[in-house]
XYZ file of N, CA, C and O in Angstrom:
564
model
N -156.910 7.492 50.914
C -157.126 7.066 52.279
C -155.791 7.080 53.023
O -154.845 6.450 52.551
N -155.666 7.775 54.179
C -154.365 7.314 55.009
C -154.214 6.794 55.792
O -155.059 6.387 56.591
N -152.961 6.630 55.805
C -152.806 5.236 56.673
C -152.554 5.611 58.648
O -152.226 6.561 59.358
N -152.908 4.363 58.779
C -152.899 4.500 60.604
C -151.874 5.099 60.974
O -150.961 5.232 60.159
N -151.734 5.660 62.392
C -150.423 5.400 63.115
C -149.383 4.533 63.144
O -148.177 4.776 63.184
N -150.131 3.189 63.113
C -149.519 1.893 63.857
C -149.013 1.186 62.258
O -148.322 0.168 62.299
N -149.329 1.677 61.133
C -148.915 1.249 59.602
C -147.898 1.047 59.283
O -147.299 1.991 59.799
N -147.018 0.345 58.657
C -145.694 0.428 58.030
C -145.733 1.581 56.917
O -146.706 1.797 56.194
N -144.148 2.508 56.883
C -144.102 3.163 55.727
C -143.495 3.000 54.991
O -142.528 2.328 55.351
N -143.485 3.465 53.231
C -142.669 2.990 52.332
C -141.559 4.305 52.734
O -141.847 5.141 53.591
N -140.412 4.318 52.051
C -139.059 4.986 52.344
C -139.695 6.405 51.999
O -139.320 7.407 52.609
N -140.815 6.472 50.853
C -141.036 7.798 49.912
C -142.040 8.334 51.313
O -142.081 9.530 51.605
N -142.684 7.464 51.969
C -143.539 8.211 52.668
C -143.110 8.447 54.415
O -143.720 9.143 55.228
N -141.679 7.492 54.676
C -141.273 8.107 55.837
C -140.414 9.457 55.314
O -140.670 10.505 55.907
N -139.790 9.480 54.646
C -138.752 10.526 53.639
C -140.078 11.770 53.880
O -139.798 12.693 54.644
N -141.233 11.765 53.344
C -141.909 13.059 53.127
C -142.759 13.253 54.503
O -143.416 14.266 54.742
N -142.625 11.883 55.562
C -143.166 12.256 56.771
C -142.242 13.133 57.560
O -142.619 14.016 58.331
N -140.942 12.799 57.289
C -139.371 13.395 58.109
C -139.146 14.713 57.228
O -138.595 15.682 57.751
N -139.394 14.739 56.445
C -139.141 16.340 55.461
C -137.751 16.158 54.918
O -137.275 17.175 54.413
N -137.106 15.236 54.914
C -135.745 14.445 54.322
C -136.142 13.607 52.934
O -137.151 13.000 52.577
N -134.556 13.937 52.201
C -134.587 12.854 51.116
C -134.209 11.548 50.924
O -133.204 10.933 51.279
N -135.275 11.199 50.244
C -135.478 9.344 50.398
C -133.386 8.851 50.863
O -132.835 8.123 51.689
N -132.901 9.837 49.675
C -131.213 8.914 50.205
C -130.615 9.348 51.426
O -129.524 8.955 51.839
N -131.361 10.172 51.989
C -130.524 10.659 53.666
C -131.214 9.302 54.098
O -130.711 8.331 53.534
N -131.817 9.131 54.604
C -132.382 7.482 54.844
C -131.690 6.736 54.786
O -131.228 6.222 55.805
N -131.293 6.328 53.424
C -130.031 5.142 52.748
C -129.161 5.402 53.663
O -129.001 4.697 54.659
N -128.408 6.621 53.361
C -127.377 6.951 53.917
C -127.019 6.799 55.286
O -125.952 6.321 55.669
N -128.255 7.364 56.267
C -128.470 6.985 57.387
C -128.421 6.002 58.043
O -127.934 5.965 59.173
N -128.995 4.893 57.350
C -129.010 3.251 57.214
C -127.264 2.698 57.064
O -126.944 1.547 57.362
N -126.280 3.714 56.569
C -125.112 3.193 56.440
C -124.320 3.520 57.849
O -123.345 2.898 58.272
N -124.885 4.495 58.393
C -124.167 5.455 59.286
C -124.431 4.891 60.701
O -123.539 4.979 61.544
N -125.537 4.355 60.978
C -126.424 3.871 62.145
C -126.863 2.779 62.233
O -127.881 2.480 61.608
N -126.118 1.748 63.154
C -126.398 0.352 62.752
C -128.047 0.037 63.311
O -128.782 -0.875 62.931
N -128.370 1.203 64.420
C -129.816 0.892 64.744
C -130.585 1.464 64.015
O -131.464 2.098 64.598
N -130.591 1.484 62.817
C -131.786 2.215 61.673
C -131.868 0.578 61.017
O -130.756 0.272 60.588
N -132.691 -0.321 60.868
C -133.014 -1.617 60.297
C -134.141 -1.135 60.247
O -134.759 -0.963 61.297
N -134.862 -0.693 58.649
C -136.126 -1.321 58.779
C -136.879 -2.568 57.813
O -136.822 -2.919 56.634
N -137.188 -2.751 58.335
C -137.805 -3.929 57.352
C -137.500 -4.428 55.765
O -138.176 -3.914 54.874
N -136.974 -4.944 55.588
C -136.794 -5.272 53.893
C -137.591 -6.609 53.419
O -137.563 -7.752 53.876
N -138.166 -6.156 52.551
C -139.188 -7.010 51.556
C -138.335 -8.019 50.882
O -137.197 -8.327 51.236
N -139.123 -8.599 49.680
C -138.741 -9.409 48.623
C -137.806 -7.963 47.463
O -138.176 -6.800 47.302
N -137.022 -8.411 47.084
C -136.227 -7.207 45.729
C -135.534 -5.924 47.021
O -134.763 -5.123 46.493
N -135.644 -5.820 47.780
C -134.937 -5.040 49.399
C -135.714 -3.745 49.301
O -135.066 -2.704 49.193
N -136.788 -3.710 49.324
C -138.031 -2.648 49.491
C -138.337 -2.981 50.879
O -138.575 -4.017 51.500
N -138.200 -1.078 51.285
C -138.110 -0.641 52.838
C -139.401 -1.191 53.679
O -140.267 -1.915 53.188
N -139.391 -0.946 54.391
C -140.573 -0.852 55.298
C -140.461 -0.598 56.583
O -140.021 -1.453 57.351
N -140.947 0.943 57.105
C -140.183 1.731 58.147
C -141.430 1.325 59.266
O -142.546 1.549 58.796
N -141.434 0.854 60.444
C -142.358 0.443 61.301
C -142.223 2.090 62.371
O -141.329 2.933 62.312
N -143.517 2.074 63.311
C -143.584 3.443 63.616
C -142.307 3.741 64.755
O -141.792 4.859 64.751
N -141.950 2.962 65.475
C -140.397 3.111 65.994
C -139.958 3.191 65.213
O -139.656 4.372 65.386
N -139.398 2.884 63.957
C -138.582 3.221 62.976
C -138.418 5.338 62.755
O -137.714 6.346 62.707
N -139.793 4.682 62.700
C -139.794 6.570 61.831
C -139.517 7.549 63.694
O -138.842 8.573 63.794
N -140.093 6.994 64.654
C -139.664 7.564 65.743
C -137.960 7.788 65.903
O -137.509 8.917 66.094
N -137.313 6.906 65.831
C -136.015 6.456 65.984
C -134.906 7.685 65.309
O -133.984 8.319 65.822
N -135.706 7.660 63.422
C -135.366 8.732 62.445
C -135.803 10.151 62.827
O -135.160 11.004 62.215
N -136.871 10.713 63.810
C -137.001 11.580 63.738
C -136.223 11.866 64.746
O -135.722 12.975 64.562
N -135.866 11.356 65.787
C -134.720 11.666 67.137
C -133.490 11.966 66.274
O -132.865 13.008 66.472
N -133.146 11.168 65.401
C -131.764 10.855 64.828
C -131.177 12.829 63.780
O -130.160 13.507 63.634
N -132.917 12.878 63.294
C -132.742 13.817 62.440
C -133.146 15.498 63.388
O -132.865 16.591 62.898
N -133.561 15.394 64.227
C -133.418 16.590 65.274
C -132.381 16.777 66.009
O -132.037 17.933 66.257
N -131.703 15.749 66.485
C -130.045 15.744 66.939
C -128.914 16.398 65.809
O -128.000 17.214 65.926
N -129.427 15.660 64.736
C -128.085 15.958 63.699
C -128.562 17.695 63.347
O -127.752 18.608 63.507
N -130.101 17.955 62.817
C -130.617 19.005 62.530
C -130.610 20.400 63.497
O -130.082 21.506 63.375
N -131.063 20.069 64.033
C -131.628 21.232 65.370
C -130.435 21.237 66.810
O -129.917 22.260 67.256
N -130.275 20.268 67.172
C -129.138 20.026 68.077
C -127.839 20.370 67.559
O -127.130 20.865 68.436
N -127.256 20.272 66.367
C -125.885 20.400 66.172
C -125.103 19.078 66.134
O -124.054 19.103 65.489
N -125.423 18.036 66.672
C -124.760 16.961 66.403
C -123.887 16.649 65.191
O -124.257 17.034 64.081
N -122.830 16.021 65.335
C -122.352 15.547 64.136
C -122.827 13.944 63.995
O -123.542 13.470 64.878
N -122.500 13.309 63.109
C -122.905 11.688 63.136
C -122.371 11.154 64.090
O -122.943 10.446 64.919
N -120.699 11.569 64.055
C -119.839 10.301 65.589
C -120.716 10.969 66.566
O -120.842 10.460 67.680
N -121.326 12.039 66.267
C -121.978 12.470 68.021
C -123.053 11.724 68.422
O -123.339 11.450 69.587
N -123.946 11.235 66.925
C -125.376 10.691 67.244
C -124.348 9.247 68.104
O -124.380 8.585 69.141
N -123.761 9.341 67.210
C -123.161 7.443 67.310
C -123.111 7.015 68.777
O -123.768 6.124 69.315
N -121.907 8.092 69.485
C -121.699 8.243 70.503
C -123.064 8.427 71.724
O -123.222 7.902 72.826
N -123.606 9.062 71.219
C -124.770 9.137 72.271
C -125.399 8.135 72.072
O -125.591 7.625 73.176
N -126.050 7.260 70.938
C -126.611 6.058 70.950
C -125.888 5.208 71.678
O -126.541 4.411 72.352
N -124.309 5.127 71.755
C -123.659 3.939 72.675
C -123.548 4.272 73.819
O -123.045 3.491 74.628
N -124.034 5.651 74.235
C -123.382 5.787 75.985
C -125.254 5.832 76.430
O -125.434 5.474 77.594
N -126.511 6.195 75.698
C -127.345 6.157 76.821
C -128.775 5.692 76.011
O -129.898 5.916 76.462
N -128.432 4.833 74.411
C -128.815 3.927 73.880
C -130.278 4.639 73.169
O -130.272 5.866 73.076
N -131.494 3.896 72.683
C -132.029 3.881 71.833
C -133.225 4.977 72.969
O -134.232 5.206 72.299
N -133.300 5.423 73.927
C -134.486 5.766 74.338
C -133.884 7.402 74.271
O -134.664 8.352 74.219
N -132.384 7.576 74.282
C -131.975 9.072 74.337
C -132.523 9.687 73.309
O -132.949 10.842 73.321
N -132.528 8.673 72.079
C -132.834 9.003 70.673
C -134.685 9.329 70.531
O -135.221 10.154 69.792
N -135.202 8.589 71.286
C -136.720 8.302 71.193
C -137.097 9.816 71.979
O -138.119 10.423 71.658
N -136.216 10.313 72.971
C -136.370 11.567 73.695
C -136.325 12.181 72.697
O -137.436 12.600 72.372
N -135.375 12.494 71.901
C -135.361 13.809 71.166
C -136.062 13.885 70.403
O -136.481 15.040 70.327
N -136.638 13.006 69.452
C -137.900 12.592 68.487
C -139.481 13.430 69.534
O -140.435 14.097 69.133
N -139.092 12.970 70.900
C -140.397 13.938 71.390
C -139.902 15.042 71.839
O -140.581 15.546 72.733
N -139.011 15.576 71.560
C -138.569 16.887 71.458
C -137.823 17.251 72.631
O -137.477 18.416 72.826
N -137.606 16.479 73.280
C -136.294 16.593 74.699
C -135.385 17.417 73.948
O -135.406 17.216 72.734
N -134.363 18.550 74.497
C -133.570 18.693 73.977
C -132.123 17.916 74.266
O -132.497 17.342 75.289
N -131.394 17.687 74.181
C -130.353 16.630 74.192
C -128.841 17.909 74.607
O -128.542 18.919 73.969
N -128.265 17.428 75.686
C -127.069 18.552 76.095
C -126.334 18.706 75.408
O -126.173 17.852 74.535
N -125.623 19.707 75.439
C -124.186 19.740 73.985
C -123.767 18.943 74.130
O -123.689 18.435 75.248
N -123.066 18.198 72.598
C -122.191 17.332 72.290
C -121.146 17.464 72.860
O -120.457 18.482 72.793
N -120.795 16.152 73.700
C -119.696 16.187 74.351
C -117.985 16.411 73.800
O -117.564 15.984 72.725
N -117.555 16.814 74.334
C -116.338 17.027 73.797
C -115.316 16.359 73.246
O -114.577 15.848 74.088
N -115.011 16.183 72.117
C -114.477 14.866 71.364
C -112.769 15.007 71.929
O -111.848 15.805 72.102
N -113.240 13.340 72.071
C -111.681 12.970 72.791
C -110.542 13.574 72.021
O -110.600 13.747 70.804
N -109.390 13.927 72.841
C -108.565 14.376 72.067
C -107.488 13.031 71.532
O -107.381 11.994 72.186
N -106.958 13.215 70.607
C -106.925 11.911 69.684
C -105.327 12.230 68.854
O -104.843 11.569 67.936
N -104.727 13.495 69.550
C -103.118 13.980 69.177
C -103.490 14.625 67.876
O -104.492 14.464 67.178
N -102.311 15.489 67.700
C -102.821 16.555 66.413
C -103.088 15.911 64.783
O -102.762 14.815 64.325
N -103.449 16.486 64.460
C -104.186 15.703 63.010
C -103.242 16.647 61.814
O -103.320 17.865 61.649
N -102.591 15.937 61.265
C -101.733 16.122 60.176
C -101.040 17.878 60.267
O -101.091 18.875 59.546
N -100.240 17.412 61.955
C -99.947 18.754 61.980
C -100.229 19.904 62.882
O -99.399 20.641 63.415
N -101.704 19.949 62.985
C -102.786 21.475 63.222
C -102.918 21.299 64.136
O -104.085 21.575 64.416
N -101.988 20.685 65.585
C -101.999 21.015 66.782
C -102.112 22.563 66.866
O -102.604 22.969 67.919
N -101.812 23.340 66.114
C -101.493 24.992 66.668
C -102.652 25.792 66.179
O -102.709 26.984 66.481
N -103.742 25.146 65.326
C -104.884 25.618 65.221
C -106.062 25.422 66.224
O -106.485 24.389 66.742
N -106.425 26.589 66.332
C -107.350 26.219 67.772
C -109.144 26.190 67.111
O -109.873 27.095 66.704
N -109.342 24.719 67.262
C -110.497 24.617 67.078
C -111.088 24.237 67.916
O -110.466 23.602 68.767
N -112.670 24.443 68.111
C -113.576 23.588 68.866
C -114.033 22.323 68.895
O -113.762 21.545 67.979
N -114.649 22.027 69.764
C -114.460 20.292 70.004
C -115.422 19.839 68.782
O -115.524 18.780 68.164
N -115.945 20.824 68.711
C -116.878 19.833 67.025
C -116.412 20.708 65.925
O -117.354 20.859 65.147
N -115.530 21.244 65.593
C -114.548 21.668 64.528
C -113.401 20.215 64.308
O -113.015 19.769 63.228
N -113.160 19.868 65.251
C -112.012 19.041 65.491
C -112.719 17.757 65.171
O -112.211 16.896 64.454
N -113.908 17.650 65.724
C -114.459 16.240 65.301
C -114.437 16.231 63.765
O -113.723 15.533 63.045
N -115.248 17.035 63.444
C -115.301 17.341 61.665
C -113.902 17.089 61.112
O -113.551 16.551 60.062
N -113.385 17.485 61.846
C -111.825 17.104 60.944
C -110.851 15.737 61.180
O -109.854 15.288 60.614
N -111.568 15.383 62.161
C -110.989 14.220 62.275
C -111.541 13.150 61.213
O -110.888 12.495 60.400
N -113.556 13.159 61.551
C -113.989 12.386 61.262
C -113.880 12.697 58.983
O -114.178 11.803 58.191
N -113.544 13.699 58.683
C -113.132 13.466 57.189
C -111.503 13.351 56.951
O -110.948 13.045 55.896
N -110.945 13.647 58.094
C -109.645 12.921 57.469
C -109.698 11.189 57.574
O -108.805 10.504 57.075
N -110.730 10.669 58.206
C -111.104 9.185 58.332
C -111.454 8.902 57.086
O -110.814 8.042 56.482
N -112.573 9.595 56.444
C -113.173 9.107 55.164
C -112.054 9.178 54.056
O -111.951 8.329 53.170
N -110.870 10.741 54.244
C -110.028 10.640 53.079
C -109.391 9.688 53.011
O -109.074 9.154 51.949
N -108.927 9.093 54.704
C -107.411 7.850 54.667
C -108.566 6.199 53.656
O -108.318 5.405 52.749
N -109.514 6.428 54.376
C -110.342 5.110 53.131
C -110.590 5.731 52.126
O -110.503 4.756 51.380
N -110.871 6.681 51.344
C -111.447 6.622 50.527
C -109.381 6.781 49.239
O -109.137 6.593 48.047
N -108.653 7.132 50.261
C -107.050 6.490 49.711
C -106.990 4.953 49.367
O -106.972 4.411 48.262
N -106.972 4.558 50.280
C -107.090 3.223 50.711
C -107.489 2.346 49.664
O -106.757 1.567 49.054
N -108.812 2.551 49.491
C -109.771 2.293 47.713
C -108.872 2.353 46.818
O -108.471 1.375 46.186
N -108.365 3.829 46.646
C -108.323 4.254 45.793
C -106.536 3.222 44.855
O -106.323 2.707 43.758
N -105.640 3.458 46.274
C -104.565 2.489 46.686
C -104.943 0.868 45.647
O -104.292 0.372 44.727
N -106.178 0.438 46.263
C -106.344 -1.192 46.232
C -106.538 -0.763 44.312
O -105.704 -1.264 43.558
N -107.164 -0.252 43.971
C -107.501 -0.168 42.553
C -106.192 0.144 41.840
O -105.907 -0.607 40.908
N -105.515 0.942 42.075
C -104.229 0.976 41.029
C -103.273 -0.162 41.129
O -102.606 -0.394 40.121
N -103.104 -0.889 42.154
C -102.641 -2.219 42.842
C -103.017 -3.217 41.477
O -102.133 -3.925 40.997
N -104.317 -3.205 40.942
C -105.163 -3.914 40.147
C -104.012 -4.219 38.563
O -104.444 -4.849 37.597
């Protein structure tokens, strides 16, 4: 029997409603402070149908649009949760705006990249300086 429209979903069945794997979800959930869905007793999901609306905007931006994550991020903070609900009904969403320039990154002022080449490189030289950082606090130990 399936379930309504208006139903809560478990993670396995928004995951195979979105055509994504159950941990892009998780992951997603780390990335996007407006992805909350519901947590049970033992922290079992429960995606309400804005939820899965919310995820499917989130995952046509990043998918089909080109977005990077700081891009979803960014567009969720400049024109909030309904920009996202647009693209879920299939609005298309304008190119990603052009990432601030932020002075050259270890150097590669003289490489000419595009504004979402440059984001990409900014936003993993972010993850390398923490994932140093970690790495720093543990030998400290």
């Amino acid at each position: 029997m399936a379930k309504g429209p208006d139903a809560f979903r478990t993670i396995s069945e928004a995951a195979d409603e979105l055509g994504v794997p159950q941990h892009v979800l998780r992951f997603w959930e780390t990335k996007f402070s407006f992805i909350r869905p519901m947590k049970r007793a033992g922290g079992r999901r429960f995606y309400r149908p804005q939820d899965i609306a919310v995820l499917r905007g989130v995952k046509t931006l990043l998918h089909d649009d080109g977005y990077t994550i700081k891009g979803v991020q960014r567009l969720h903070k400049e024109q909030g949760l309904k920009r996202l609900l647009a693209a879920a009904n299939g609005e298309r969403a304008p190119s990603p705006p052009p990432a601030r320039d932020e002075g050259p990154v270890l150097g590669l002022s003289a490489v000419h990249l595009d504004a979402e080449g440059r984001e990409r490189l900014v936003f993993a030289l972010d993850d390398l300086q923490a994932a140093k950082r970690r790495l720093d606090a543990l030998l400290r130990r």
